PDB file of C-alpha atoms and ligand atoms in Angstrom:
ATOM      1  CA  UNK A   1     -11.793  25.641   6.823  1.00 69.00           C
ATOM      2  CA  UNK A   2     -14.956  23.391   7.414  1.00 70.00           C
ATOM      3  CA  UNK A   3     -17.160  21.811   5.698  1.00 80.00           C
ATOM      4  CA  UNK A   4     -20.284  20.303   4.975  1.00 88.00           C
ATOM      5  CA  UNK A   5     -19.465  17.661   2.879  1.00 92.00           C
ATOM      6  CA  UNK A   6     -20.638  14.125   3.292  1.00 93.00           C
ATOM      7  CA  UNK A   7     -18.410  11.083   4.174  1.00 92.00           C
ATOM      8  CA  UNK A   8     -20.611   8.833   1.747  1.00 94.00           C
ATOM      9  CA  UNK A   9     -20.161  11.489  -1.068  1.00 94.00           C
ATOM     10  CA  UNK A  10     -16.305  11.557  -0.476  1.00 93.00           C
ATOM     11  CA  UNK A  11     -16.135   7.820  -0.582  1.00 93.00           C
ATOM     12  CA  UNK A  12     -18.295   7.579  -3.345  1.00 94.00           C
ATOM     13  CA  UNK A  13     -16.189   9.939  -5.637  1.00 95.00           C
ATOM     14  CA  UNK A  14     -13.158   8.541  -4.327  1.00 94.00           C
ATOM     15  CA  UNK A  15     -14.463   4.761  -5.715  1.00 94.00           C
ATOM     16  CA  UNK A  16     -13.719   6.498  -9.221  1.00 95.00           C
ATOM     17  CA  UNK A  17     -10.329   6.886  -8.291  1.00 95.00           C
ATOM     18  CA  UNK A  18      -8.725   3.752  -9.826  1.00 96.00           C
ATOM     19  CA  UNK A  19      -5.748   3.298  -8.616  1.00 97.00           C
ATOM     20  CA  UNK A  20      -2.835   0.317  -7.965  1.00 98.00           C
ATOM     21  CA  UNK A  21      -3.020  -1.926  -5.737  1.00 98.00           C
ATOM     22  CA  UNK A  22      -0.208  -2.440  -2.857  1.00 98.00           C
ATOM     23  CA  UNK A  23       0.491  -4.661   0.096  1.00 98.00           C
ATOM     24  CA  UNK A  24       2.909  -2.669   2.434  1.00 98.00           C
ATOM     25  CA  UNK A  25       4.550  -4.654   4.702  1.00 98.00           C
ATOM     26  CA  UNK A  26       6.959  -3.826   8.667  1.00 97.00           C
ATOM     27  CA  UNK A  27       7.737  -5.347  11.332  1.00 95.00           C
ATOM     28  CA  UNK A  28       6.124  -3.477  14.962  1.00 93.00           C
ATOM     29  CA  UNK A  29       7.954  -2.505  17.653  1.00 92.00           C
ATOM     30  CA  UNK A  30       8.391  -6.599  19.112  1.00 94.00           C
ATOM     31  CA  UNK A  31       9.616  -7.503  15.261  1.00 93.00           C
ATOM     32  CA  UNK A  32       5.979  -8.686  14.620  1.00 93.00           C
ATOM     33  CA  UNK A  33       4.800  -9.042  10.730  1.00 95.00           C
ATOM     34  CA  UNK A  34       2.396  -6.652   9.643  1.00 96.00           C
ATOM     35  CA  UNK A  35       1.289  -5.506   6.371  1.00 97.00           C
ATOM     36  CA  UNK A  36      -1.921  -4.129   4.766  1.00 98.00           C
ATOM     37  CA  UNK A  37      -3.586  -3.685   1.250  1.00 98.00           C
ATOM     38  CA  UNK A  38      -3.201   0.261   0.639  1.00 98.00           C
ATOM     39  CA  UNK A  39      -3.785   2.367  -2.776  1.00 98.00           C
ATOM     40  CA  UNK A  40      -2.622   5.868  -1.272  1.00 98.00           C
ATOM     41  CA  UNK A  41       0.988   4.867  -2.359  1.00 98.00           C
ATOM     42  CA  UNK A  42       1.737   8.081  -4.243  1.00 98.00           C
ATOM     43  CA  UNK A  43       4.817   9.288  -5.802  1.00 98.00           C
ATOM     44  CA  UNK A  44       6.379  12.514  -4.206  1.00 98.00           C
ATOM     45  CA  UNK A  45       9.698  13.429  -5.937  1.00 98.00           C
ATOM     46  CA  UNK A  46      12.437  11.676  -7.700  1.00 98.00           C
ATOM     47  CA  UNK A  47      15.512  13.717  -6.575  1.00 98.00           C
ATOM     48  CA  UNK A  48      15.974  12.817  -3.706  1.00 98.00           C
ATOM     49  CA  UNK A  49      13.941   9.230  -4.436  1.00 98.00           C
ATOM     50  CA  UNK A  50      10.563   9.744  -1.500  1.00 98.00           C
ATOM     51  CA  UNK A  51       7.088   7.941  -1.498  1.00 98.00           C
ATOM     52  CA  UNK A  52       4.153   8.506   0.504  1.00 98.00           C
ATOM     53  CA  UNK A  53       1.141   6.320   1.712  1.00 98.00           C
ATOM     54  CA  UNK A  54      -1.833   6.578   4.134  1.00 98.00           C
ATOM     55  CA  UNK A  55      -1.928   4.505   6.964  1.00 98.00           C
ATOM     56  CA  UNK A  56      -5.282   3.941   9.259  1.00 98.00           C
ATOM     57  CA  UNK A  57      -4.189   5.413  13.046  1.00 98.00           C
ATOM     58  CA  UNK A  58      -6.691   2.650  14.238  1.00 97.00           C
ATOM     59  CA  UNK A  59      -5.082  -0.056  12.280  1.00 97.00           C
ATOM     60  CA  UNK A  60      -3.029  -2.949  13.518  1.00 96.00           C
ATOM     61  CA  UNK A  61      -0.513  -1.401  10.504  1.00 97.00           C
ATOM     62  CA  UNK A  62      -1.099   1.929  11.750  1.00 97.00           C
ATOM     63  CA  UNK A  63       0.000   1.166  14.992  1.00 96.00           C
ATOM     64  CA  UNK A  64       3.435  -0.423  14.086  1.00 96.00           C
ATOM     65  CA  UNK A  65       4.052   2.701  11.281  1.00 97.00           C
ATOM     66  CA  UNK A  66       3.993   4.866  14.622  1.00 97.00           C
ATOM     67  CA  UNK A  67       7.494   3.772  15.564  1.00 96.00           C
ATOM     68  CA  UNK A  68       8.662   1.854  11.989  1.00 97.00           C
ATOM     69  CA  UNK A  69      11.693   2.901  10.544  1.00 97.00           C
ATOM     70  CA  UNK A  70      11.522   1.123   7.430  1.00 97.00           C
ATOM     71  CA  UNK A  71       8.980  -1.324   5.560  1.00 98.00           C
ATOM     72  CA  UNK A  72       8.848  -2.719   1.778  1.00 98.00           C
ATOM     73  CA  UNK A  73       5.956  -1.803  -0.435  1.00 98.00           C
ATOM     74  CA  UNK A  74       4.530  -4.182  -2.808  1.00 98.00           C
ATOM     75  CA  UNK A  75       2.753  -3.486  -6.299  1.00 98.00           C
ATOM     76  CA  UNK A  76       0.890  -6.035  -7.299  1.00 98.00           C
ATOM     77  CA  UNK A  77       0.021  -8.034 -10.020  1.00 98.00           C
ATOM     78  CA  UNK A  78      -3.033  -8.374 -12.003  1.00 97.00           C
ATOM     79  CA  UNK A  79      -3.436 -12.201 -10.654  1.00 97.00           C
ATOM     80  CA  UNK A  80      -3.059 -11.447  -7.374  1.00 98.00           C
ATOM     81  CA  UNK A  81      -7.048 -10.125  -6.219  1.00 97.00           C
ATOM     82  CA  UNK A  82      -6.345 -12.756  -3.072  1.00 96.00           C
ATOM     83  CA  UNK A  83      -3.341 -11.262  -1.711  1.00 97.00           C
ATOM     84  CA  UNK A  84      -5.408  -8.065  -1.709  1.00 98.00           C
ATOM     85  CA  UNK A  85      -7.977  -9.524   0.114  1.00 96.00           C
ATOM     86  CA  UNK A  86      -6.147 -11.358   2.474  1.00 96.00           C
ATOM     87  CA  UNK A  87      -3.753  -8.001   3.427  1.00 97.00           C
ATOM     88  CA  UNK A  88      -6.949  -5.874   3.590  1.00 97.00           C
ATOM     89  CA  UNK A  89      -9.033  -7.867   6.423  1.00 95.00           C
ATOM     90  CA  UNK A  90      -7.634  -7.705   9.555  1.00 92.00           C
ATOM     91  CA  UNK A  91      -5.952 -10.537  11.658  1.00 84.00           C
ATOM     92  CA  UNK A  92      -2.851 -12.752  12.268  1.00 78.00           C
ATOM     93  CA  UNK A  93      -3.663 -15.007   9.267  1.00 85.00           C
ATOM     94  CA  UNK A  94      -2.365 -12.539   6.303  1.00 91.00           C
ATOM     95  CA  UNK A  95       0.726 -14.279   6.725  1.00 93.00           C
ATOM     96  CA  UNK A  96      -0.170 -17.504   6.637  1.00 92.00           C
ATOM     97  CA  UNK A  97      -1.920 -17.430   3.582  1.00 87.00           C
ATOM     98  CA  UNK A  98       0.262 -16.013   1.170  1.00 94.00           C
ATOM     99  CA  UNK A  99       3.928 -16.993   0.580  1.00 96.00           C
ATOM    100  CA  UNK A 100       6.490 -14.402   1.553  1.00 97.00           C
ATOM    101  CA  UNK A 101      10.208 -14.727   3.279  1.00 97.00           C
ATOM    102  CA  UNK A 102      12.393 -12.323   4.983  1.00 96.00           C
ATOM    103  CA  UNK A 103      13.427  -9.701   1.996  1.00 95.00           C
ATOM    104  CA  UNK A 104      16.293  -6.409   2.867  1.00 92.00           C
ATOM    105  CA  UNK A 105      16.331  -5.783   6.569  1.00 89.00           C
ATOM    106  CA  UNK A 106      14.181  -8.512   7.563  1.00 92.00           C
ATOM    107  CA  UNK A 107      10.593  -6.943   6.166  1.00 95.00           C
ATOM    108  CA  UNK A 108       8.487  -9.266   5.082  1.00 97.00           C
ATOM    109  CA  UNK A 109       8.619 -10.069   0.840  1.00 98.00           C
ATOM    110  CA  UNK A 110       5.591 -11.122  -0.923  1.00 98.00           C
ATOM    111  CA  UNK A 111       5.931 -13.772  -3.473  1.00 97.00           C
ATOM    112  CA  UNK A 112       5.510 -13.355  -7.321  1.00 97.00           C
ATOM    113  CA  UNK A 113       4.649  -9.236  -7.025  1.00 98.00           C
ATOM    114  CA  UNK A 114       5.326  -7.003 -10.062  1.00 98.00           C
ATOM    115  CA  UNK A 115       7.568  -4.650  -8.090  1.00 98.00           C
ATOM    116  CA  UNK A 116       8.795  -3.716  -4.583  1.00 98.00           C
ATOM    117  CA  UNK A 117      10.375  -0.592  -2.628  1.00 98.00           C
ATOM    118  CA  UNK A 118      12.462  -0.820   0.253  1.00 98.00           C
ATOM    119  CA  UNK A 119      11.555   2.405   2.082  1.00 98.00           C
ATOM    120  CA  UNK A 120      12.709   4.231   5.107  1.00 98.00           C
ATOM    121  CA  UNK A 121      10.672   6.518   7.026  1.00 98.00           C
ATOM    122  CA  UNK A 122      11.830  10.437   6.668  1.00 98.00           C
ATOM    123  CA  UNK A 123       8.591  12.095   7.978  1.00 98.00           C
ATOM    124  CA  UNK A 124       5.189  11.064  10.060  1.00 98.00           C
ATOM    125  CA  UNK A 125       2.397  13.323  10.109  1.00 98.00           C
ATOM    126  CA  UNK A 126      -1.093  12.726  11.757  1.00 98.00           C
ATOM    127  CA  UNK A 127      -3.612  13.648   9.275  1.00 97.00           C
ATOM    128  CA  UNK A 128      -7.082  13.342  10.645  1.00 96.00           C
ATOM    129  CA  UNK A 129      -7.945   9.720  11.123  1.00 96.00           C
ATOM    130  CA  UNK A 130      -4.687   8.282   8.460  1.00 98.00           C
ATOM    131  CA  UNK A 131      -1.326   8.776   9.360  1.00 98.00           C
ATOM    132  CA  UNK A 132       0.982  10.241   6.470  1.00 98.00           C
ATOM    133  CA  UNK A 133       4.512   8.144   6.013  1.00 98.00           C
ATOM    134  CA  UNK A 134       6.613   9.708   3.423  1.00 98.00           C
ATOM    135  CA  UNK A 135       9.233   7.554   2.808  1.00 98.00           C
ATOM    136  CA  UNK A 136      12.668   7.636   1.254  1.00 98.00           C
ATOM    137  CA  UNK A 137      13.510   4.844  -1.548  1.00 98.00           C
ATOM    138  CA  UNK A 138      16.585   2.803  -0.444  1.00 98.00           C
ATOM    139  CA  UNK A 139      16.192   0.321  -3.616  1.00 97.00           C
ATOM    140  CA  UNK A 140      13.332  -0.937  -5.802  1.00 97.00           C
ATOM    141  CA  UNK A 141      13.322  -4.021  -8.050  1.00 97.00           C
ATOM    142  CA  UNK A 142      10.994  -4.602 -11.371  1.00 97.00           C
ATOM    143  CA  UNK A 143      10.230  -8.427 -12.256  1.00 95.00           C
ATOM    144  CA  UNK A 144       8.714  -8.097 -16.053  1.00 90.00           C
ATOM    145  CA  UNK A 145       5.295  -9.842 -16.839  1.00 90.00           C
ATOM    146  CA  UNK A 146       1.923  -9.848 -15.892  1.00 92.00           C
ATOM    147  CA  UNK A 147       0.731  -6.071 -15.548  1.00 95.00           C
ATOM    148  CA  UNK A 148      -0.769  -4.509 -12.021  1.00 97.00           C
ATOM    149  CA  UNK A 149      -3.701  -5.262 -10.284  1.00 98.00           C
ATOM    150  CA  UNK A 150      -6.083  -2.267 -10.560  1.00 98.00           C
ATOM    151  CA  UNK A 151      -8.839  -1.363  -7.913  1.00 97.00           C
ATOM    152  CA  UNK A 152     -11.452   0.426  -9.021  1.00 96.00           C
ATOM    153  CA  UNK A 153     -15.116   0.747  -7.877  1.00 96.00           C
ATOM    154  CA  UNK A 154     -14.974  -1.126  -5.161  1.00 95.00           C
ATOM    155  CA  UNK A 155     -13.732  -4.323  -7.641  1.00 96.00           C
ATOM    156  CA  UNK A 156     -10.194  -5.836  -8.640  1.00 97.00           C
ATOM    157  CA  UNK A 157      -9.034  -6.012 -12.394  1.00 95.00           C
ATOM    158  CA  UNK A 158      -6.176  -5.337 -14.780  1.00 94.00           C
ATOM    159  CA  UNK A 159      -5.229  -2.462 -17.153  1.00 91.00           C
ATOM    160  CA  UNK A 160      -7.151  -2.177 -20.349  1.00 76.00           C
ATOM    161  CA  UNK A 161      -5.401  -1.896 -23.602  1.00 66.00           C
ATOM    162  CA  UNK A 162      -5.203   1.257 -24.440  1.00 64.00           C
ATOM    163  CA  UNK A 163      -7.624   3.253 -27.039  1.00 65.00           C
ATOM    164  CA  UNK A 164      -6.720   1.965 -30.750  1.00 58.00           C
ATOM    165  CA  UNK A 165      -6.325   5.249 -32.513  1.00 59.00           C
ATOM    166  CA  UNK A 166      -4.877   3.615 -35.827  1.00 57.00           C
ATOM    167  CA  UNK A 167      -8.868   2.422 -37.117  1.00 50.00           C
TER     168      UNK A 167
HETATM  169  C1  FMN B 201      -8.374  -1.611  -2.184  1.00 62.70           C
HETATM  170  C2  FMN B 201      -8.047  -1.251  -0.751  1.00 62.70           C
HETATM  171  C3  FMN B 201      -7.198  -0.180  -0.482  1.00 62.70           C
HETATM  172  C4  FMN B 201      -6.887   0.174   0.837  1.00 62.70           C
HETATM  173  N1  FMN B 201      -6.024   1.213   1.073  1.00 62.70           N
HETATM  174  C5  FMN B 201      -5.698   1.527   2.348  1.00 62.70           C
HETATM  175  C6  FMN B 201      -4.762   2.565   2.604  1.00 62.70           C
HETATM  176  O1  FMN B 201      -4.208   3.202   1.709  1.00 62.70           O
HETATM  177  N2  FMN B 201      -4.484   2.860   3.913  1.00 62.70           N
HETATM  178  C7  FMN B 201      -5.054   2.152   4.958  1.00 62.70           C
HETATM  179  O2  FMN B 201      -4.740   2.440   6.116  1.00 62.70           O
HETATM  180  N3  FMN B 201      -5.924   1.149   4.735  1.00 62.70           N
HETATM  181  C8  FMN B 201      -6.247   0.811   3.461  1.00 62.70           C
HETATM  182  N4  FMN B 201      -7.121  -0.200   3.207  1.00 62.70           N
HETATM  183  C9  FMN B 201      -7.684  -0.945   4.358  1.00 62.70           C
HETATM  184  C10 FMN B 201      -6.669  -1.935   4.969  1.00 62.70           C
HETATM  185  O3  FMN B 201      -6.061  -2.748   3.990  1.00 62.70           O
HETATM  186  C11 FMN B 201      -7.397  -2.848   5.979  1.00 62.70           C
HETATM  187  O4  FMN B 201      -8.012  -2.054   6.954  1.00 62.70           O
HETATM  188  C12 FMN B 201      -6.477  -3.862   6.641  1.00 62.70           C
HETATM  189  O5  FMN B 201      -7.299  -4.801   7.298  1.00 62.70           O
HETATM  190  C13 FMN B 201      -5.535  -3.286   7.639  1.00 62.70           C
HETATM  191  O6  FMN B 201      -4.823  -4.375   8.197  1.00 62.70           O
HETATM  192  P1  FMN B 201      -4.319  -4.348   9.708  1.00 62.70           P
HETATM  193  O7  FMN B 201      -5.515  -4.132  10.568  1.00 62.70           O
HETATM  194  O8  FMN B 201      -3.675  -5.676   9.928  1.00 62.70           O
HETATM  195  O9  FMN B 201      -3.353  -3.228   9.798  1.00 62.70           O
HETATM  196  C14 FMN B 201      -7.443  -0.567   1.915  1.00 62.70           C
HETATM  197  C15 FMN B 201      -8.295  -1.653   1.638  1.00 62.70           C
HETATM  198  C16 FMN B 201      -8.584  -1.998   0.322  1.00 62.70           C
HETATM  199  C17 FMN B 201      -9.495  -3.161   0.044  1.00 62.70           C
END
Protein backbone atom coordinates (compact mmCIF):
# COMPACT_ATOMS: atom_id res chain seq x y z
CA UNK A 1 0.00 0.00 0.00
CA UNK A 2 1.28 3.67 -0.53
CA UNK A 3 0.85 6.60 0.72
CA UNK A 4 0.77 10.14 0.81
CA UNK A 5 1.60 10.90 4.10
CA UNK A 6 4.20 13.39 5.15
CA UNK A 7 7.53 12.56 6.94
CA UNK A 8 7.15 15.89 9.08
CA UNK A 9 3.52 14.83 10.01
CA UNK A 10 4.76 11.28 11.05
CA UNK A 11 7.50 12.75 13.14
CA UNK A 12 5.42 15.24 14.50
CA UNK A 13 2.74 12.74 15.85
CA UNK A 14 5.32 10.43 16.78
CA UNK A 15 6.93 13.45 19.28
CA UNK A 16 3.61 12.63 21.33
CA UNK A 17 4.72 9.30 21.76
CA UNK A 18 6.45 9.48 25.18
CA UNK A 19 8.26 6.83 25.68
CA UNK A 20 11.57 5.41 27.88
CA UNK A 21 14.58 6.16 27.28
CA UNK A 22 17.44 3.40 26.47
CA UNK A 23 21.11 3.23 25.65
CA UNK A 24 21.68 -0.16 23.81
CA UNK A 25 24.97 -1.15 23.76
CA UNK A 26 27.43 -4.31 21.28
CA UNK A 27 30.41 -4.80 20.35
CA UNK A 28 30.93 -4.79 15.99
CA UNK A 29 32.34 -7.28 14.17
CA UNK A 30 36.39 -6.16 15.35
CA UNK A 31 34.93 -6.21 19.23
CA UNK A 32 34.53 -2.37 18.89
CA UNK A 33 32.07 -0.51 21.56
CA UNK A 34 29.05 0.78 20.20
CA UNK A 35 25.88 1.83 21.65
CA UNK A 36 23.08 4.36 20.88
CA UNK A 37 20.15 6.24 22.66
CA UNK A 38 16.93 4.31 21.24
CA UNK A 39 13.09 4.50 22.50
CA UNK A 40 11.72 1.71 20.01
CA UNK A 41 12.64 -0.88 22.78
CA UNK A 42 9.25 -2.60 22.84
CA UNK A 43 8.11 -5.59 24.61
CA UNK A 44 7.10 -8.63 22.35
CA UNK A 45 6.12 -11.67 24.50
CA UNK A 46 6.96 -13.05 27.82
CA UNK A 47 6.89 -16.85 27.13
CA UNK A 48 9.47 -17.36 25.60
CA UNK A 49 11.18 -13.89 27.21
CA UNK A 50 11.84 -11.61 23.38
CA UNK A 51 12.35 -7.75 22.94
CA UNK A 52 12.50 -5.73 19.97
CA UNK A 53 14.16 -2.33 19.00
CA UNK A 54 14.78 -0.21 15.85
CA UNK A 55 18.08 0.29 14.74
CA UNK A 56 19.14 3.12 11.97
CA UNK A 57 20.69 0.88 8.76
CA UNK A 58 22.89 4.08 8.30
CA UNK A 59 24.05 4.14 11.83
CA UNK A 60 27.45 3.35 13.20
CA UNK A 61 25.01 0.97 15.67
CA UNK A 62 23.19 -0.15 12.77
CA UNK A 63 26.06 -1.35 11.14
CA UNK A 64 27.48 -3.56 14.01
CA UNK A 65 23.55 -4.98 14.76
CA UNK A 66 24.03 -6.42 11.08
CA UNK A 67 26.27 -9.21 12.32
CA UNK A 68 25.72 -8.82 16.49
CA UNK A 69 24.75 -11.72 18.24
CA UNK A 70 24.07 -10.28 21.45
CA UNK A 71 24.10 -6.65 23.13
CA UNK A 72 22.72 -5.30 26.67
CA UNK A 73 19.96 -2.75 26.74
CA UNK A 74 19.89 -0.06 29.21
CA UNK A 75 16.76 1.80 30.79
CA UNK A 76 17.57 4.72 32.13
CA UNK A 77 17.13 6.81 34.89
CA UNK A 78 15.41 10.00 35.37
CA UNK A 79 18.99 11.77 36.17
CA UNK A 80 20.59 10.56 33.44
CA UNK A 81 19.39 13.34 30.30
CA UNK A 82 23.48 13.31 29.55
CA UNK A 83 23.95 9.77 28.93
CA UNK A 84 21.09 10.23 26.46
CA UNK A 85 22.71 12.83 24.82
CA UNK A 86 25.99 11.59 24.70
CA UNK A 87 24.67 7.87 23.18
CA UNK A 88 22.44 9.77 20.69
CA UNK A 89 25.20 11.99 18.75
CA UNK A 90 27.38 10.15 16.85
CA UNK A 91 31.20 9.52 17.38
CA UNK A 92 33.96 7.61 19.29
CA UNK A 93 33.55 9.81 22.42
CA UNK A 94 30.17 8.10 23.90
CA UNK A 95 32.46 6.03 25.70
CA UNK A 96 34.57 8.22 27.09
CA UNK A 97 32.18 10.26 28.67
CA UNK A 98 30.13 8.12 30.63
CA UNK A 99 31.36 5.39 33.03
CA UNK A 100 30.66 1.84 31.97
CA UNK A 101 32.87 -1.61 32.29
CA UNK A 102 32.69 -4.87 30.62
CA UNK A 103 29.11 -6.40 31.93
CA UNK A 104 27.91 -10.51 30.70
CA UNK A 105 29.78 -11.44 27.58
CA UNK A 106 31.92 -8.52 27.39
CA UNK A 107 29.02 -5.78 26.22
CA UNK A 108 29.56 -2.73 27.42
CA UNK A 109 27.52 -1.78 31.10
CA UNK A 110 26.47 1.65 31.79
CA UNK A 111 26.90 2.92 35.23
CA UNK A 112 24.07 3.76 37.77
CA UNK A 113 21.01 2.71 35.07
CA UNK A 114 17.60 1.67 36.49
CA UNK A 115 17.64 -1.67 34.66
CA UNK A 116 19.44 -3.75 32.00
CA UNK A 117 18.74 -6.82 29.52
CA UNK A 118 21.21 -9.06 28.28
CA UNK A 119 19.76 -9.95 24.86
CA UNK A 120 20.59 -12.27 22.07
CA UNK A 121 19.62 -11.77 18.63
CA UNK A 122 16.77 -14.41 17.33
CA UNK A 123 15.60 -12.47 14.19
CA UNK A 124 16.86 -9.36 11.81
CA UNK A 125 14.56 -7.86 9.50
CA UNK A 126 15.21 -4.79 7.18
CA UNK A 127 12.36 -2.53 7.59
CA UNK A 128 12.63 0.45 5.33
CA UNK A 129 15.40 2.69 6.51
CA UNK A 130 15.57 0.86 10.56
CA UNK A 131 16.57 -2.48 10.95
CA UNK A 132 14.21 -4.67 13.29
CA UNK A 133 16.32 -6.83 16.12
CA UNK A 134 14.03 -8.92 18.10
CA UNK A 135 15.86 -10.22 20.72
CA UNK A 136 15.64 -13.04 23.22
CA UNK A 137 16.14 -12.12 27.12
CA UNK A 138 19.08 -14.16 28.56
CA UNK A 139 18.82 -12.21 32.09
CA UNK A 140 17.70 -8.76 33.27
CA UNK A 141 18.56 -7.05 36.57
CA UNK A 142 16.35 -4.17 38.47
CA UNK A 143 18.44 -1.70 40.82
CA UNK A 144 15.45 0.14 42.94
CA UNK A 145 15.43 4.06 43.08
CA UNK A 146 15.23 6.89 41.04
CA UNK A 147 12.37 6.27 38.35
CA UNK A 148 13.08 6.34 34.27
CA UNK A 149 14.03 8.97 32.19
CA UNK A 150 11.07 9.84 29.90
CA UNK A 151 11.41 11.45 26.34
CA UNK A 152 8.77 13.19 25.22
CA UNK A 153 8.38 16.11 22.74
CA UNK A 154 11.51 16.33 21.70
CA UNK A 155 12.61 17.02 25.73
CA UNK A 156 13.95 14.70 28.67
CA UNK A 157 11.99 14.38 32.07
CA UNK A 158 10.67 11.96 34.66
CA UNK A 159 7.27 10.28 35.34
CA UNK A 160 4.59 12.41 36.86
CA UNK A 161 2.75 11.28 39.87
CA UNK A 162 -0.06 9.90 38.95
CA UNK A 163 -3.75 11.63 38.94
CA UNK A 164 -4.91 12.01 42.78
CA UNK A 165 -8.36 10.55 42.57
CA UNK A 166 -8.89 10.52 46.50
CA UNK A 167 -9.77 14.79 46.52
C1 LIG B 1 15.31 10.18 22.30
C2 LIG B 1 16.03 9.49 21.16
C3 LIG B 1 15.60 8.23 20.74
C4 LIG B 1 16.25 7.58 19.67
N1 LIG B 1 15.83 6.33 19.30
C5 LIG B 1 16.48 5.69 18.30
C6 LIG B 1 16.09 4.37 17.93
O1 LIG B 1 15.19 3.76 18.50
N2 LIG B 1 16.77 3.78 16.90
C7 LIG B 1 17.81 4.41 16.25
O2 LIG B 1 18.40 3.81 15.34
N3 LIG B 1 18.21 5.65 16.59
C8 LIG B 1 17.58 6.30 17.61
N4 LIG B 1 17.96 7.55 17.98
C9 LIG B 1 19.10 8.17 17.27
C10 LIG B 1 20.46 7.59 17.72
O3 LIG B 1 20.59 7.57 19.12
C11 LIG B 1 21.60 8.46 17.14
O4 LIG B 1 21.48 8.50 15.74
C12 LIG B 1 22.98 7.97 17.52
O5 LIG B 1 23.89 8.99 17.19
C13 LIG B 1 23.41 6.72 16.84
O6 LIG B 1 24.73 6.46 17.26
P1 LIG B 1 25.78 5.74 16.30
O7 LIG B 1 25.88 6.57 15.06
O8 LIG B 1 27.06 5.70 17.08
O9 LIG B 1 25.24 4.39 16.03
C14 LIG B 1 17.34 8.21 19.02
C15 LIG B 1 17.77 9.48 19.46
C16 LIG B 1 17.13 10.11 20.52
C17 LIG B 1 17.60 11.46 20.97
Amino acid sequence: MTTMLKTTDLRETMRQHATAVAVITTRDARGQASGFCATSLASVSLRPPIVSFAVALDSTSGRAWENAACGLIHLLRSDQADVAAAFATSGPTKFTDVGWSPGPAQQPLIDGVLAWLLVGTRTRLVLGDHRLIVADVLSCVVTPGLGPLIHHNGTYGGVCSPMDTTS
